[in-house]
Coordinates of C-alpha atoms in Angstrom, one line a residue:
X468 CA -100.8 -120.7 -139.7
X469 CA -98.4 -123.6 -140.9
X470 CA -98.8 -126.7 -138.2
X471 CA -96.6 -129.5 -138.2
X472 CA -97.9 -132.5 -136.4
X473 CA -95.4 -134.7 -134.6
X474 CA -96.9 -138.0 -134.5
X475 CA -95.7 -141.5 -132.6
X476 CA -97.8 -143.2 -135.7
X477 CA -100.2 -142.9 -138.5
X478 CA -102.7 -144.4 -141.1
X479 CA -102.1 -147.4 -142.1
X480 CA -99.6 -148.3 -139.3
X481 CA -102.0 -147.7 -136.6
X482 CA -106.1 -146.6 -136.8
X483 CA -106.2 -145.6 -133.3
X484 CA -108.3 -142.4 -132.0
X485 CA -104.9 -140.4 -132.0
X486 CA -104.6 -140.9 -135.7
X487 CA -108.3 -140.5 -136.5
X488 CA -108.5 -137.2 -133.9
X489 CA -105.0 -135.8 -136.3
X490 CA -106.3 -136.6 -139.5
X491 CA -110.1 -135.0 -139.3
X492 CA -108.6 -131.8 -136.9
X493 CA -105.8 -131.3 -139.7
X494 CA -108.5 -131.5 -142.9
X495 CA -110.7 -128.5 -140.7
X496 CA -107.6 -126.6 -140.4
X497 CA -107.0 -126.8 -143.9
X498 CA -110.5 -125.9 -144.9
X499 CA -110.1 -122.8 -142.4
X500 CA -106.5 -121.8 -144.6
X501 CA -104.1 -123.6 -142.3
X502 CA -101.3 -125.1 -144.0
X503 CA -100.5 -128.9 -142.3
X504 CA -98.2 -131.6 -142.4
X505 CA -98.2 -135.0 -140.4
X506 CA -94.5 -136.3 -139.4
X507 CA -94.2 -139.9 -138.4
X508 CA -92.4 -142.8 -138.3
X509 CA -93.6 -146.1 -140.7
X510 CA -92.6 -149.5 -140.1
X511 CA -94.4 -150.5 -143.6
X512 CA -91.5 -149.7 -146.1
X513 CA -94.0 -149.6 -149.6
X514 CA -95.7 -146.8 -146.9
X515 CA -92.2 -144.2 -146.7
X516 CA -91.9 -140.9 -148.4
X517 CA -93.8 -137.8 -148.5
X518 CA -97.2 -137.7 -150.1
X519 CA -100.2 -135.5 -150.2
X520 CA -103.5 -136.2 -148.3
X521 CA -106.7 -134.4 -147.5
X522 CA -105.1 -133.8 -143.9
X523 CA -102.5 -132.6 -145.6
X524 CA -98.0 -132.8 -146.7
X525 CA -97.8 -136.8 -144.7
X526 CA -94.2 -137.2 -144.5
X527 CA -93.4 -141.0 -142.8
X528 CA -89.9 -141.9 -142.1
X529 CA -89.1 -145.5 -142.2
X530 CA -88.3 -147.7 -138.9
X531 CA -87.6 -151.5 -138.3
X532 CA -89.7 -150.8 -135.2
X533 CA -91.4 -148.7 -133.6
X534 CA -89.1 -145.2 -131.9
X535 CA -91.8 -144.8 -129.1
X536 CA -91.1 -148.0 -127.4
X537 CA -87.5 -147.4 -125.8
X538 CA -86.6 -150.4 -123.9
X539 CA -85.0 -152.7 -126.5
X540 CA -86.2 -150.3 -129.1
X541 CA -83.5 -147.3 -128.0
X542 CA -82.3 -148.0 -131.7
X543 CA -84.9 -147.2 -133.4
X544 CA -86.0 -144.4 -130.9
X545 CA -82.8 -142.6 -131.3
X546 CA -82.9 -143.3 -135.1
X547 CA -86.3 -141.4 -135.2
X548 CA -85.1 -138.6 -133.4
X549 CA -82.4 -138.0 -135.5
X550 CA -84.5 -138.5 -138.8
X551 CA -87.1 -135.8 -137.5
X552 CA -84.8 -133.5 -135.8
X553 CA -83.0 -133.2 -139.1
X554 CA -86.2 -132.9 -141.0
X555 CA -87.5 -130.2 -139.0
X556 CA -84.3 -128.2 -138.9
X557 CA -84.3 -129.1 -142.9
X558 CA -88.3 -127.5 -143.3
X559 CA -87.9 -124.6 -140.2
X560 CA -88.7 -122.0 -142.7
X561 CA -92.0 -124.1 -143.9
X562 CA -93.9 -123.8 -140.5
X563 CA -95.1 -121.7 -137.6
X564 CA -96.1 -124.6 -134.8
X565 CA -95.1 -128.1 -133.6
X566 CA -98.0 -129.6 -131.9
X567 CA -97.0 -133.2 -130.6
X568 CA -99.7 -135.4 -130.5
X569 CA -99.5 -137.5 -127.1
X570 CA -95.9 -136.6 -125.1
X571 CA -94.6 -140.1 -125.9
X572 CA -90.7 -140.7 -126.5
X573 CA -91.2 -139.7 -130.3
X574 CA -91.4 -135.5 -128.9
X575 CA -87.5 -135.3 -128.3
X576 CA -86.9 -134.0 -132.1
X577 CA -89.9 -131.8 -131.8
X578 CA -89.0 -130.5 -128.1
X579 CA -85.2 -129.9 -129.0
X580 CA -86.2 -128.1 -132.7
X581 CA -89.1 -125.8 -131.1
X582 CA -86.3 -124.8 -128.5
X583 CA -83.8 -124.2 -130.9
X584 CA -86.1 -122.7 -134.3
X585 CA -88.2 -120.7 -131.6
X586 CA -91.1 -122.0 -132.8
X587 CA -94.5 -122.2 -130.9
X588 CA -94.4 -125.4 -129.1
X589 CA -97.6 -127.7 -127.9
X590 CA -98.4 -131.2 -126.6
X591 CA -101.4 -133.1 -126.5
X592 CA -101.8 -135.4 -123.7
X593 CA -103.0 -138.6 -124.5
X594 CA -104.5 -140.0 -120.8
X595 CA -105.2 -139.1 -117.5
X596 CA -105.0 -140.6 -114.0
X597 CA -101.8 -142.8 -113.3
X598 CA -101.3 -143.4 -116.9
X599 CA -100.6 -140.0 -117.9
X600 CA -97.2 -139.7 -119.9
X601 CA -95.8 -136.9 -117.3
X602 CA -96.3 -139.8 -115.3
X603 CA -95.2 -142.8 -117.2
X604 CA -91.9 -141.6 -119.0
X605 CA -90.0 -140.5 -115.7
X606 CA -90.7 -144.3 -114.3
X607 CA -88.9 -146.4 -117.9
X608 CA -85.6 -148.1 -117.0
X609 CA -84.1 -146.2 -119.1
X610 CA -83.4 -142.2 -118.9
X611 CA -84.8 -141.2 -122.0
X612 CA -88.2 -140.4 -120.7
X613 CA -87.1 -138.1 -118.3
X614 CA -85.3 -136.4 -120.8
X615 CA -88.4 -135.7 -122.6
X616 CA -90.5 -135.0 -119.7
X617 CA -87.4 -132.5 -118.5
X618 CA -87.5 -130.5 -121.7
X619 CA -91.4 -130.2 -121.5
X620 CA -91.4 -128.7 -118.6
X621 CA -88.5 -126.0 -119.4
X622 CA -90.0 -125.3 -123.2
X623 CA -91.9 -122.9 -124.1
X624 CA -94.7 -125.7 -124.3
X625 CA -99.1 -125.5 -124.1
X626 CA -100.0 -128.3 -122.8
X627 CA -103.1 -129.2 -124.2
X628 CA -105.6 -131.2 -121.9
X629 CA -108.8 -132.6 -123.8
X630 CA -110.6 -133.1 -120.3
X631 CA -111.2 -131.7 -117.1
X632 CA -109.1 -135.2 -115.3
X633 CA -105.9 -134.4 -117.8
X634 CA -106.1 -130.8 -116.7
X635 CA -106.4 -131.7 -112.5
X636 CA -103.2 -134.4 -113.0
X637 CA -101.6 -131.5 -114.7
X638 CA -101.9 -128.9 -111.9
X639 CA -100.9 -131.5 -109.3
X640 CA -97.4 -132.3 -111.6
X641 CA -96.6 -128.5 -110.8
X642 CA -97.3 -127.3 -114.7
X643 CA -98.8 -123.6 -114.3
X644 CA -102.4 -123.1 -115.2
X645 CA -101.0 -120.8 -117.8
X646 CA -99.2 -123.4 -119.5
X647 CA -102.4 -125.4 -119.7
X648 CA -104.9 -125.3 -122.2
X649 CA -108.1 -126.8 -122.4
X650 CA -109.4 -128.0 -125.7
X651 CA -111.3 -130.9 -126.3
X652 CA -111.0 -133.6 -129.1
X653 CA -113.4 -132.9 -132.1
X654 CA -116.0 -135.0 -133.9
X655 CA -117.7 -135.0 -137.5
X656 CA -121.3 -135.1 -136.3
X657 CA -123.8 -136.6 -139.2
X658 CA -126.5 -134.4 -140.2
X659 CA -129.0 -136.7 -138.8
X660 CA -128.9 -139.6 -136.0
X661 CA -127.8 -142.8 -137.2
X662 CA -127.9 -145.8 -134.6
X663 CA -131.4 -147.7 -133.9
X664 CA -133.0 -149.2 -131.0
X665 CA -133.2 -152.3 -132.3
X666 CA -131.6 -154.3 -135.3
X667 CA -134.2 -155.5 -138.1
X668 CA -133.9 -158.9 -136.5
X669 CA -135.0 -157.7 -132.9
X670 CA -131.2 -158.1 -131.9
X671 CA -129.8 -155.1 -129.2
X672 CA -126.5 -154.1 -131.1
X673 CA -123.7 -153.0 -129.2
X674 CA -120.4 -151.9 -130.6
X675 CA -116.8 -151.8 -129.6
X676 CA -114.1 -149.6 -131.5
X677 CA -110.4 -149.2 -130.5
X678 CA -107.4 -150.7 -130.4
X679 CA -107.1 -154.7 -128.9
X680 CA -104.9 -154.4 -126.4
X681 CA -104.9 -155.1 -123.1
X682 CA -105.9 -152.1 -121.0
X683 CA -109.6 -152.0 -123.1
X684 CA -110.6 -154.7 -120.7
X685 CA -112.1 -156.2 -124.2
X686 CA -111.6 -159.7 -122.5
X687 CA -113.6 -158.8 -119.6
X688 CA -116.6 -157.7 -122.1
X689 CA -116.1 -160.7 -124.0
X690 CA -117.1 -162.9 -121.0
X691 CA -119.7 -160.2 -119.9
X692 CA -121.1 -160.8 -122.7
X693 CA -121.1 -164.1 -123.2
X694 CA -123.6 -164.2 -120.0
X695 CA -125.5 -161.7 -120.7
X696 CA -126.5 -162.7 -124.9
X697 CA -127.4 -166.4 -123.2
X698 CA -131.0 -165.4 -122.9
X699 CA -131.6 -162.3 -124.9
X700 CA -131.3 -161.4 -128.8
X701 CA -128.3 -159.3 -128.8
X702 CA -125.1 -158.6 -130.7
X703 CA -121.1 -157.2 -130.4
X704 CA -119.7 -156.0 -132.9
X705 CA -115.6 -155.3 -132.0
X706 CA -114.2 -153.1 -134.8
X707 CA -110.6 -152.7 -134.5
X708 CA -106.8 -154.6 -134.4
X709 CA -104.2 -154.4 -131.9
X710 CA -101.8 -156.9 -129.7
X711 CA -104.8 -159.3 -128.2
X712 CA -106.5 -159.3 -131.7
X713 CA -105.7 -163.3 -132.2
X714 CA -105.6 -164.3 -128.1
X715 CA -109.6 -162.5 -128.1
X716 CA -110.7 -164.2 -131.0
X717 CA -109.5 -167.5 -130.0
X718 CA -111.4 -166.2 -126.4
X719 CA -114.8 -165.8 -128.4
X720 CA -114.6 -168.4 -130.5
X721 CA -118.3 -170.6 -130.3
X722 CA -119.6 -167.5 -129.5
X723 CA -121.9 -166.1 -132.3
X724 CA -123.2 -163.5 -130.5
X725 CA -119.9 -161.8 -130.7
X726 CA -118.3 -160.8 -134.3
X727 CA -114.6 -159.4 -135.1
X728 CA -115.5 -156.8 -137.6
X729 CA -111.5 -156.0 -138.6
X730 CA -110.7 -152.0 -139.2
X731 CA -112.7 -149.5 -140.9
X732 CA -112.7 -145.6 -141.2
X733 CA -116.4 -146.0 -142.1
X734 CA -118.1 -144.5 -139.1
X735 CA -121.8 -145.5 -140.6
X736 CA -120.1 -149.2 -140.9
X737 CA -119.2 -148.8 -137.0
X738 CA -122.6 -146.8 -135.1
X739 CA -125.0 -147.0 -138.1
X740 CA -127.5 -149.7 -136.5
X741 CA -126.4 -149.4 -132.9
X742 CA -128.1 -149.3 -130.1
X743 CA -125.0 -148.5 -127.8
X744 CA -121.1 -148.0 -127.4
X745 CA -119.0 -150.1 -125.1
X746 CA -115.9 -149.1 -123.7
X747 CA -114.6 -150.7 -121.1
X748 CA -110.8 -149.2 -120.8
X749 CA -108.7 -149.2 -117.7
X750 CA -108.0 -145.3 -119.3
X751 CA -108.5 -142.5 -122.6
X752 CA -108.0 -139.7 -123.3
X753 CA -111.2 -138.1 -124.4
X754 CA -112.2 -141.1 -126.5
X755 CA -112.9 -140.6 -130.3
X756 CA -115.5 -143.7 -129.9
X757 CA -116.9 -142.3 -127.4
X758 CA -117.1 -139.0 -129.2
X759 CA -118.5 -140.2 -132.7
X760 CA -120.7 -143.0 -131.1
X761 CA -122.2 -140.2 -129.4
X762 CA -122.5 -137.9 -132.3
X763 CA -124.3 -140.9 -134.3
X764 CA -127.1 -141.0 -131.7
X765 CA -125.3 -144.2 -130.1
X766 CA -125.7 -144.2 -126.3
X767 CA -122.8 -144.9 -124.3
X768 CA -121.5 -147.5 -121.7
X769 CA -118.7 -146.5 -120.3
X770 CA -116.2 -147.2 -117.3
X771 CA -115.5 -143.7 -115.4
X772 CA -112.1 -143.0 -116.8
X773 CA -110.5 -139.7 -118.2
X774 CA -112.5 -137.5 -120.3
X775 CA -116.0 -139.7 -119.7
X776 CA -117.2 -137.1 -117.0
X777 CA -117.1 -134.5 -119.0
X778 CA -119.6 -136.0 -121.6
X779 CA -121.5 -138.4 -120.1
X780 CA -124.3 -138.0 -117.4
X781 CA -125.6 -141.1 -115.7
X782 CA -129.4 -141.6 -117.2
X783 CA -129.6 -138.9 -119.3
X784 CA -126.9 -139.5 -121.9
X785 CA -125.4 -142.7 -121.2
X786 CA -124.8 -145.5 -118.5
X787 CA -121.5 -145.0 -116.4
X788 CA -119.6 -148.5 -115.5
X789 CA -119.8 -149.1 -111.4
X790 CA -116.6 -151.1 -112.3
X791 CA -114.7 -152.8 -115.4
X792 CA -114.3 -155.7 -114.0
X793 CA -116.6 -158.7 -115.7
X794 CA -119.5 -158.4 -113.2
X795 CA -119.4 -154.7 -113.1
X796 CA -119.6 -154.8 -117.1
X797 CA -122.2 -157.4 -117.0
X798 CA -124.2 -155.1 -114.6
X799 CA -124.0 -152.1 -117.2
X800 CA -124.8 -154.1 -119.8
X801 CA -127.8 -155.3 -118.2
X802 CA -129.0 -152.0 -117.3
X803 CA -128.7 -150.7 -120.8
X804 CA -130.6 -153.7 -122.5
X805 CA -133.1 -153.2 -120.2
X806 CA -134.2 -149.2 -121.4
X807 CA -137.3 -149.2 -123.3
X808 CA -137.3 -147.9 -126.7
X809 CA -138.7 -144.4 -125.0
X810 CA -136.0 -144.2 -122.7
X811 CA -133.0 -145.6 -124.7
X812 CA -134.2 -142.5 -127.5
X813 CA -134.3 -140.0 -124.9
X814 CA -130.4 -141.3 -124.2
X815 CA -129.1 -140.8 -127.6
X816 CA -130.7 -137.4 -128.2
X817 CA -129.2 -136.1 -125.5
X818 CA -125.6 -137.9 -126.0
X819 CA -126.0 -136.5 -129.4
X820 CA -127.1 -132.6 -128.6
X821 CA -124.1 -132.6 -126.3
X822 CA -121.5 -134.0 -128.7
X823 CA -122.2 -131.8 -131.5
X824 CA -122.9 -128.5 -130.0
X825 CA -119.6 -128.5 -127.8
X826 CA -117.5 -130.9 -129.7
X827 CA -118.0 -130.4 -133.4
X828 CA -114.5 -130.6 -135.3
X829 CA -115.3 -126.8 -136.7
X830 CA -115.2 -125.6 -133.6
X831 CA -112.8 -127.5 -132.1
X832 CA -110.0 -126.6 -135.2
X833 CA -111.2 -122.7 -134.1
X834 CA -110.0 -123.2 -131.1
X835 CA -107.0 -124.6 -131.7
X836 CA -106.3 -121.9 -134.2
X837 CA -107.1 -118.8 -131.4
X838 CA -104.6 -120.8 -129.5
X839 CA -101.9 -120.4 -131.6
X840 CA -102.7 -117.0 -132.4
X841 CA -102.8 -116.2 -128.9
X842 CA -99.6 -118.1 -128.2
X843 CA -98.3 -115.9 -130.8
X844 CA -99.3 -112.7 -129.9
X845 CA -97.6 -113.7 -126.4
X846 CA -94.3 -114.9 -128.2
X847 CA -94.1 -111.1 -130.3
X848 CA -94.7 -109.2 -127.2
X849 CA -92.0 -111.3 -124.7
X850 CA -88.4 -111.1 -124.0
X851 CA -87.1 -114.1 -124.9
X852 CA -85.7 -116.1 -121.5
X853 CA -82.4 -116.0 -120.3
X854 CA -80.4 -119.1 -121.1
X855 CA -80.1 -121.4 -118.8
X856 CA -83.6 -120.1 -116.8
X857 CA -84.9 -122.7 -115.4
X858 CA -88.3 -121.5 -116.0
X859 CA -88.7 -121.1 -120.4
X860 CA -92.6 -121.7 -120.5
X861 CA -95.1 -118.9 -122.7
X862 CA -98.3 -118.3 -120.2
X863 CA -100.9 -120.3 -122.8
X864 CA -104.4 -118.9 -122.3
X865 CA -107.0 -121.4 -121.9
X866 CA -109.4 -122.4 -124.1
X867 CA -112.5 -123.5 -123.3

């Protein structure tokens, strides 16, 4: 199987969970004899070409700014789309499947040449709820996004849902159960736990990783947690860049109990020591923190968004927000300092037995490997639709 990815960015422009989930699911599809390349835009010129990677052929296309923006962007957006559309329609003999990674405004070139190449066609949705994209792009000033969103639905397009939330928004936005499939996001679990009850000074660790931007509520933990390290030995770490990177520090500043720990792909630098993960977001995906903090024996505190039901359990494998607002993070944070070192292990072996028997990155590149074949098998044995149908969409088995 030859996979292109269609990405809005990559390492080093961005060191998101998009871009971490793409790079580890392409090096297991390599090791199970997939042949992969990653497409995306660069806005770091010395960072342009095509080079080789354990993930794979990375091919980045240089940009003044970045094509999944719109708005006052267009320029750049419609430069992208005619860099990658010709680059596909350039490489069509050099791959089998264009999976887009998030159904942003970069998908255009990879929506247009999976139409047009007949090639087997998928898109990863990148959030539930009210931020989902199907959701999102129709509602920009502009008509671009409901271009996209238009040739998504009349493709012959999986959409792939990493939680049970993505899949329900789906089903209400009309797309056929067929055209869904389930597949979760996949994590390298360590052979053994990694985080700790306590610090060797006596300190309660907690860790934040992810972007800094505005809906991970990170100002709102800031000033939970300003309260609640007053009186007791305890530490944030906050691993990561983004938009509010200088405004949070500036927030923090006096405040010793919180430390700006910049960006690192060293997951032991991250969970190793921790007690628990924060995340405090307004929305996700299936979180890639949550997902490696969990695999590292790190137990979770979490606000109920997209993806966090279907890993967490209230006391037995992590502590579920009331709210993400500064009281109701103060409130979880409370609870979760105040676990025993009995209780607080019993968390983490549990967060960690669920993570790695259901969302291992082996079995999660399997899966996404019987869904191609499967879409496959489907493309071989259909007619292909009559032009103009308004209905072009491959019934995509589901994958559990």
């Amino acid at each position: 199987m030859r996979i292109v990815f269609l990405m809005p960015t990559y390492y080093p422009d961005s060191f998101g969970g998009a871009e971490r989930q793409t790079r580890i699911l392409a090096r297991s599809l390599r090791d199970r004899g997939a042949t992969t390349t990653i497409l995306t835009p660069t806005l770091q010129a010395q960072a342009a070409g095509t080079d080789d990677q354990p993930e794979g052929r990375v091919v980045r296309l240089p940009m003044r700014s970045d094509p999944a923006l719109g708005g006052r962007y267009v320029f750049s957006m419609l430069h992208f789309w005619f860099r990658a559309f010709l680059w596909l329609a350039r490489h069509r003999h050099s791959y089998d499947v264009i999976a887009i990674q998030h159904l942003r405004l970069h998908a255009w070139p990879g929506l247009v040449a999976g139409r047009l190449f007949r090639k087997l066609l998928s898109a990863k949705l990148g959030r539930g709820g009210e931020h989902i994209e199907l959701r999102r792009l129709p509602a920009q000033k502009l008509p671009f996004g409901k271009l996209v969103v238009a040739l998504a639905r009349r493709s012959r397009l999986v959409f792939v849902a990493n939680s049970s939330e993505i899949a329900g928004d789906l089903a209400a936005l009309g797309i056929p159960v067929d055209r869904v499939a389930r597949v979760p996001n996949g994590v390298e679990c360590p052979l053994e736990p990694r985080a700790a009850y306590r610090a060797p000074d006596g300190a309660c660790v907690f860790v934040y990783a992810g972007r800094l931007a505005q809906e991970k509520r990170v100002d709102r933990l800031i000033e939970a947690f300003r309260i609640f390290s007053a009186d007791r030995p305890a530490t944030l770490r906050i691993f990561g860049s983004g938009p509010e990177t200088s405004r949070l520090v500036e927030q923090a500043a006096g405040l010793p109990s919180v430390r700006f720990m910049g960006v690192t792909d060293d997951r032991d630098a991250i969970y190793g020591g921790a007690a628990f993960m924060i995340l405090p977001s307004d929305s996700e995906g299936m979180s890639n923190t949550l997902l490696e903090a969990m695999a590292y024996g790190a137990v979770p505190v979490i606000s109920d968004v997209s993806g966090a039901g279907d890993l967490v359990i209230p006391g037995q494998s992590g502590v579920m927000l009331a709210a993400n607002t500064r009281d109701g993070i103060l409130e979880g944070l409370v609870t979760a300092g105040g676990l025993d070192a009995a209780q607080w292990a019993v968390m983490s072996a549990g967060a960690r037995q669920r993570v790695c028997e259901k969302h291992a990155i082996n079995v999660v590149a399997e899966a996404y490997l019987r869904l191609y074949r499967e879409m496959a098998d489907d493309r071989m044995n259909r007619a292909p639709p009559e032009r103009g149908s308004a209905e072009a969409g491959v019934p995509a088995p589901v994958v559990q």
